[in-house]
C-alpha cells in the first residue's frame, strides 16, 4: 500500500517520515554522492516543507518497514524544475495550481531484488496518479535519469519530454511531463498489472493494520 502523508495527517506518521529521510541519505548521499543538505543521518532540503506531500510504500502492516517513498511538490512555489533543472526545459518549466512535481523517488536500500524494486516503482507511479486525481491535479513533472526515462515513457500514461537530454555527471537527465486523467490511471494499471487502488489516506489516530 501507499500511504498519502501531508500536512493534515503528518503527525500520525513521524516514524515513517524519519525512516524515509534516513533512506534518502543512504541512497542519494552515501551511495550516489549527491551534494544535498543533510541533517544528522537524514537527507532533508528546503523543498521538504509544510505543504509537501509524501507517498510512503509499506506492506499491509503498521509495523512494517518503509519500502519506498516519493515526494510531491506544488509548482506554485519554487521547486526543483525551476530552481535546478530549468535548462532541461525548452521554454519555461510548467507551473500552476494543477501541476505538481514528483521528486526523490527512493527505494529502501535493503531491497536488492530488481523485480521487487520495479514493483515498488510501478506501485508508486499508480500512487502518484491516484493522489493527483484526488487533489484535482492535471499534470505532474519530474526529471528522469537514463534508467528511469524509458520506464516512465512506456508505463501507460500520456507523457512527453520537456526538453533535451542533458549530461549529469556519469548519468543523464530528461525533464518529463505526464497528464493525469482517470483514463490514464486505468491504462497505467493495465500496463503495470496493478488491479486495484494502492493509496490509503488516514486521519485517524489508529494506524492502518493488516
mmCIF file of N, CA and C in Angstrom, residues 62-134:
data_model
loop_
_atom_site.group_PDB
_atom_site.id
_atom_site.type_symbol
_atom_site.label_atom_id
_atom_site.label_comp_id
_atom_site.label_asym_id
_atom_site.label_seq_id
_atom_site.Cartn_x
_atom_site.Cartn_y
_atom_site.Cartn_z
ATOM 1 N N UNK A 62 1.093 -1.968 10.089
ATOM 2 C CA UNK A 62 1.503 -0.701 10.675
ATOM 3 C C UNK A 62 2.952 -0.732 11.132
ATOM 4 N N UNK A 63 3.487 -1.918 11.401
ATOM 5 C CA UNK A 63 4.850 -2.007 11.924
ATOM 6 C C UNK A 63 5.876 -2.313 10.840
ATOM 7 N N UNK A 64 5.441 -2.417 9.599
ATOM 8 C CA UNK A 64 6.355 -2.799 8.523
ATOM 9 C C UNK A 64 7.313 -1.666 8.183
ATOM 10 N N UNK A 65 8.449 -2.028 7.608
ATOM 11 C CA UNK A 65 9.429 -1.036 7.192
ATOM 12 C C UNK A 65 8.907 -0.217 6.017
ATOM 13 N N UNK A 66 9.458 0.983 5.868
ATOM 14 C CA UNK A 66 9.214 1.783 4.669
ATOM 15 C C UNK A 66 9.931 1.101 3.504
ATOM 16 N N UNK A 67 9.194 0.789 2.447
ATOM 17 C CA UNK A 67 9.769 0.091 1.297
ATOM 18 C C UNK A 67 10.208 1.053 0.201
ATOM 19 N N UNK A 68 9.495 2.153 0.064
ATOM 20 C CA UNK A 68 9.838 3.151 -0.951
ATOM 21 C C UNK A 68 9.108 4.439 -0.604
ATOM 22 N N UNK A 69 9.539 5.521 -1.229
ATOM 23 C CA UNK A 69 8.888 6.804 -0.966
ATOM 24 C C UNK A 69 9.064 7.724 -2.167
ATOM 25 N N UNK A 70 8.250 8.754 -2.204
ATOM 26 C CA UNK A 70 8.358 9.787 -3.231
ATOM 27 C C UNK A 70 7.804 11.082 -2.663
ATOM 28 N N UNK A 71 8.134 12.179 -3.316
ATOM 29 C CA UNK A 71 7.748 13.500 -2.835
ATOM 30 C C UNK A 71 6.970 14.232 -3.921
ATOM 31 N N UNK A 72 5.878 14.876 -3.526
ATOM 32 C CA UNK A 72 5.050 15.646 -4.446
ATOM 33 C C UNK A 72 5.078 17.107 -4.023
ATOM 34 N N UNK A 73 5.503 17.982 -4.942
ATOM 35 C CA UNK A 73 5.652 19.400 -4.629
ATOM 36 C C UNK A 73 4.683 20.241 -5.446
ATOM 37 N N UNK A 74 4.022 21.209 -4.813
ATOM 38 C CA UNK A 74 3.235 22.170 -5.597
ATOM 39 C C UNK A 74 4.174 23.033 -6.424
ATOM 40 N N UNK A 75 3.765 23.384 -7.619
ATOM 41 C CA UNK A 75 4.638 24.165 -8.502
ATOM 42 C C UNK A 75 4.334 25.651 -8.462
ATOM 43 N N UNK A 76 3.423 26.065 -7.587
ATOM 44 C CA UNK A 76 3.150 27.493 -7.453
ATOM 45 C C UNK A 76 4.227 28.171 -6.611
ATOM 46 N N UNK A 77 5.085 27.391 -5.990
ATOM 47 C CA UNK A 77 6.238 27.927 -5.274
ATOM 48 C C UNK A 77 7.504 27.351 -5.903
ATOM 49 N N UNK A 78 8.680 27.855 -5.532
ATOM 50 C CA UNK A 78 9.915 27.307 -6.102
ATOM 51 C C UNK A 78 10.011 25.795 -5.900
ATOM 52 N N UNK A 79 10.467 25.109 -6.939
ATOM 53 C CA UNK A 79 10.625 23.657 -6.875
ATOM 54 C C UNK A 79 11.832 23.288 -7.727
ATOM 55 N N UNK A 80 12.163 22.003 -7.776
ATOM 56 C CA UNK A 80 13.404 21.577 -8.408
ATOM 57 C C UNK A 80 13.465 21.942 -9.893
ATOM 58 N N UNK A 81 12.356 21.787 -10.594
ATOM 59 C CA UNK A 81 12.371 22.033 -12.034
ATOM 60 C C UNK A 81 12.694 23.488 -12.354
ATOM 61 N N UNK A 82 12.253 24.405 -11.509
ATOM 62 C CA UNK A 82 12.540 25.816 -11.751
ATOM 63 C C UNK A 82 13.904 26.219 -11.194
ATOM 64 N N UNK A 83 14.283 25.649 -10.075
ATOM 65 C CA UNK A 83 15.498 26.092 -9.400
ATOM 66 C C UNK A 83 16.768 25.412 -9.908
ATOM 67 N N UNK A 84 16.676 24.119 -10.220
ATOM 68 C CA UNK A 84 17.882 23.362 -10.568
ATOM 69 C C UNK A 84 17.889 22.823 -11.993
ATOM 70 N N UNK A 85 16.722 22.601 -12.584
ATOM 71 C CA UNK A 85 16.659 21.924 -13.875
ATOM 72 C C UNK A 85 15.948 22.745 -14.943
ATOM 73 N N UNK A 86 15.953 24.063 -14.780
ATOM 74 C CA UNK A 86 15.278 24.917 -15.763
ATOM 75 C C UNK A 86 15.872 24.742 -17.160
ATOM 76 N N UNK A 87 17.174 24.465 -17.238
ATOM 77 C CA UNK A 87 17.817 24.301 -18.553
ATOM 78 C C UNK A 87 17.427 23.000 -19.224
ATOM 79 N N UNK A 88 16.743 22.110 -18.514
ATOM 80 C CA UNK A 88 16.269 20.864 -19.117
ATOM 81 C C UNK A 88 14.934 21.053 -19.837
ATOM 82 N N UNK A 89 14.351 22.247 -19.718
ATOM 83 C CA UNK A 89 13.066 22.533 -20.361
ATOM 84 C C UNK A 89 13.259 23.511 -21.514
ATOM 85 N N UNK A 90 12.600 23.233 -22.598
ATOM 86 C CA UNK A 90 12.548 24.194 -23.701
ATOM 87 C C UNK A 90 11.457 25.202 -23.364
ATOM 88 N N UNK A 91 11.856 26.426 -23.075
ATOM 89 C CA UNK A 91 10.915 27.390 -22.552
ATOM 90 C C UNK A 91 10.840 27.246 -21.043
ATOM 91 N N UNK A 92 9.798 27.791 -20.455
ATOM 92 C CA UNK A 92 9.663 27.763 -19.006
ATOM 93 C C UNK A 92 9.146 26.409 -18.522
ATOM 94 N N UNK A 93 9.578 26.032 -17.340
ATOM 95 C CA UNK A 93 9.062 24.806 -16.728
ATOM 96 C C UNK A 93 7.571 24.993 -16.424
ATOM 97 N N UNK A 94 6.761 23.948 -16.626
ATOM 98 C CA UNK A 94 5.328 24.056 -16.330
ATOM 99 C C UNK A 94 5.092 24.399 -14.861
ATOM 100 N N UNK A 95 4.197 25.344 -14.630
ATOM 101 C CA UNK A 95 3.847 25.746 -13.273
ATOM 102 C C UNK A 95 2.363 26.029 -13.209
ATOM 103 N N UNK A 96 1.767 25.867 -12.025
ATOM 104 C CA UNK A 96 0.372 26.209 -11.859
ATOM 105 C C UNK A 96 -0.257 25.439 -10.721
ATOM 106 N N UNK A 97 -1.446 25.843 -10.290
ATOM 107 C CA UNK A 97 -2.112 25.193 -9.159
ATOM 108 C C UNK A 97 -2.540 23.757 -9.437
ATOM 109 N N UNK A 98 -2.603 23.371 -10.701
ATOM 110 C CA UNK A 98 -2.988 21.996 -11.040
ATOM 111 C C UNK A 98 -1.810 21.193 -11.599
ATOM 112 N N UNK A 99 -0.612 21.633 -11.264
ATOM 113 C CA UNK A 99 0.601 20.926 -11.682
ATOM 114 C C UNK A 99 1.448 20.640 -10.449
ATOM 115 N N UNK A 100 1.858 19.411 -10.296
ATOM 116 C CA UNK A 100 2.750 19.002 -9.212
ATOM 117 C C UNK A 100 4.058 18.496 -9.797
ATOM 118 N N UNK A 101 5.091 18.571 -8.995
ATOM 119 C CA UNK A 101 6.372 17.980 -9.359
ATOM 120 C C UNK A 101 6.619 16.742 -8.492
ATOM 121 N N UNK A 102 7.065 15.664 -9.122
ATOM 122 C CA UNK A 102 7.419 14.433 -8.413
ATOM 123 C C UNK A 102 8.940 14.368 -8.301
ATOM 124 N N UNK A 103 9.427 14.109 -7.116
ATOM 125 C CA UNK A 103 10.871 14.013 -6.927
ATOM 126 C C UNK A 103 11.187 13.020 -5.814
ATOM 127 N N UNK A 104 12.477 12.759 -5.643
ATOM 128 C CA UNK A 104 13.016 11.936 -4.559
ATOM 129 C C UNK A 104 12.375 10.545 -4.477
ATOM 130 N N UNK A 105 12.073 9.918 -5.632
ATOM 131 C CA UNK A 105 11.662 8.519 -5.549
ATOM 132 C C UNK A 105 12.835 7.718 -4.993
ATOM 133 N N UNK A 106 12.574 6.986 -3.937
ATOM 134 C CA UNK A 106 13.646 6.285 -3.231
ATOM 135 C C UNK A 106 13.158 4.920 -2.774
ATOM 136 N N UNK A 107 13.890 3.888 -3.126
ATOM 137 C CA UNK A 107 13.586 2.538 -2.669
ATOM 138 C C UNK A 107 14.472 2.210 -1.473
ATOM 139 N N UNK A 108 13.918 1.578 -0.488
ATOM 140 C CA UNK A 108 14.678 1.125 0.677
ATOM 141 C C UNK A 108 15.968 0.454 0.210
ATOM 142 N N UNK A 109 17.132 0.925 0.654
ATOM 143 C CA UNK A 109 18.398 0.348 0.173
ATOM 144 C C UNK A 109 18.570 -1.127 0.503
ATOM 145 N N UNK A 110 17.773 -1.636 1.436
ATOM 146 C CA UNK A 110 17.865 -3.058 1.755
ATOM 147 C C UNK A 110 17.158 -3.929 0.717
ATOM 148 N N UNK A 111 16.339 -3.313 -0.148
ATOM 149 C CA UNK A 111 15.634 -4.078 -1.191
ATOM 150 C C UNK A 111 16.574 -4.196 -2.389
ATOM 151 N N UNK A 112 17.183 -5.360 -2.549
ATOM 152 C CA UNK A 112 18.181 -5.557 -3.611
ATOM 153 C C UNK A 112 17.597 -6.207 -4.851
ATOM 154 N N UNK A 113 16.480 -6.918 -4.714
ATOM 155 C CA UNK A 113 15.894 -7.645 -5.833
ATOM 156 C C UNK A 113 15.337 -6.674 -6.880
ATOM 157 N N UNK A 114 15.820 -6.790 -8.125
ATOM 158 C CA UNK A 114 15.417 -5.847 -9.167
ATOM 159 C C UNK A 114 13.922 -5.916 -9.443
ATOM 160 N N UNK A 115 13.363 -7.112 -9.457
ATOM 161 C CA UNK A 115 11.928 -7.255 -9.717
ATOM 162 C C UNK A 115 11.106 -6.544 -8.643
ATOM 163 N N UNK A 116 11.517 -6.702 -7.385
ATOM 164 C CA UNK A 116 10.795 -6.043 -6.297
ATOM 165 C C UNK A 116 10.928 -4.532 -6.401
ATOM 166 N N UNK A 117 12.115 -4.050 -6.786
ATOM 167 C CA UNK A 117 12.314 -2.612 -6.937
ATOM 168 C C UNK A 117 11.429 -2.051 -8.051
ATOM 169 N N UNK A 118 11.279 -2.794 -9.146
ATOM 170 C CA UNK A 118 10.398 -2.358 -10.228
ATOM 171 C C UNK A 118 8.935 -2.360 -9.774
ATOM 172 N N UNK A 119 8.548 -3.380 -9.009
ATOM 173 C CA UNK A 119 7.183 -3.427 -8.493
ATOM 174 C C UNK A 119 6.886 -2.208 -7.631
ATOM 175 N N UNK A 120 7.862 -1.791 -6.827
ATOM 176 C CA UNK A 120 7.680 -0.607 -6.000
ATOM 177 C C UNK A 120 7.589 0.663 -6.855
ATOM 178 N N UNK A 121 8.363 0.705 -7.936
ATOM 179 C CA UNK A 121 8.260 1.836 -8.860
ATOM 180 C C UNK A 121 6.870 1.897 -9.475
ATOM 181 N N UNK A 122 6.357 0.768 -9.957
ATOM 182 C CA UNK A 122 5.031 0.746 -10.575
ATOM 183 C C UNK A 122 3.950 1.113 -9.565
ATOM 184 N N UNK A 123 4.063 0.574 -8.352
ATOM 185 C CA UNK A 123 3.068 0.894 -7.330
ATOM 186 C C UNK A 123 3.092 2.391 -7.006
ATOM 187 N N UNK A 124 4.287 2.947 -6.928
ATOM 188 C CA UNK A 124 4.406 4.376 -6.637
ATOM 189 C C UNK A 124 3.848 5.215 -7.786
ATOM 190 N N UNK A 125 4.082 4.800 -9.032
ATOM 191 C CA UNK A 125 3.519 5.516 -10.177
ATOM 192 C C UNK A 125 2.001 5.567 -10.094
ATOM 193 N N UNK A 126 1.389 4.446 -9.758
ATOM 194 C CA UNK A 126 -0.068 4.439 -9.581
ATOM 195 C C UNK A 126 -0.466 5.332 -8.413
ATOM 196 N N UNK A 127 0.334 5.308 -7.346
ATOM 197 C CA UNK A 127 0.049 6.167 -6.200
ATOM 198 C C UNK A 127 0.115 7.641 -6.546
ATOM 199 N N UNK A 128 1.061 8.016 -7.394
ATOM 200 C CA UNK A 128 1.162 9.400 -7.840
ATOM 201 C C UNK A 128 -0.116 9.819 -8.567
ATOM 202 N N UNK A 129 -0.567 8.982 -9.489
ATOM 203 C CA UNK A 129 -1.761 9.338 -10.276
ATOM 204 C C UNK A 129 -2.993 9.389 -9.382
ATOM 205 N N UNK A 130 -3.164 8.388 -8.510
ATOM 206 C CA UNK A 130 -4.323 8.373 -7.622
ATOM 207 C C UNK A 130 -4.350 9.617 -6.727
ATOM 208 N N UNK A 131 -3.199 9.973 -6.170
ATOM 209 C CA UNK A 131 -3.124 11.132 -5.278
ATOM 210 C C UNK A 131 -3.378 12.426 -6.049
ATOM 211 N N UNK A 132 -2.816 12.523 -7.243
ATOM 212 C CA UNK A 132 -3.026 13.713 -8.062
ATOM 213 C C UNK A 132 -4.502 13.872 -8.428
ATOM 214 N N UNK A 133 -5.153 12.784 -8.816
ATOM 215 C CA UNK A 133 -6.579 12.852 -9.141
ATOM 216 C C UNK A 133 -7.388 13.283 -7.925
ATOM 217 N N UNK A 134 -7.025 12.788 -6.769
ATOM 218 C CA UNK A 134 -7.732 13.135 -5.535
ATOM 219 C C UNK A 134 -7.673 14.629 -5.259
#
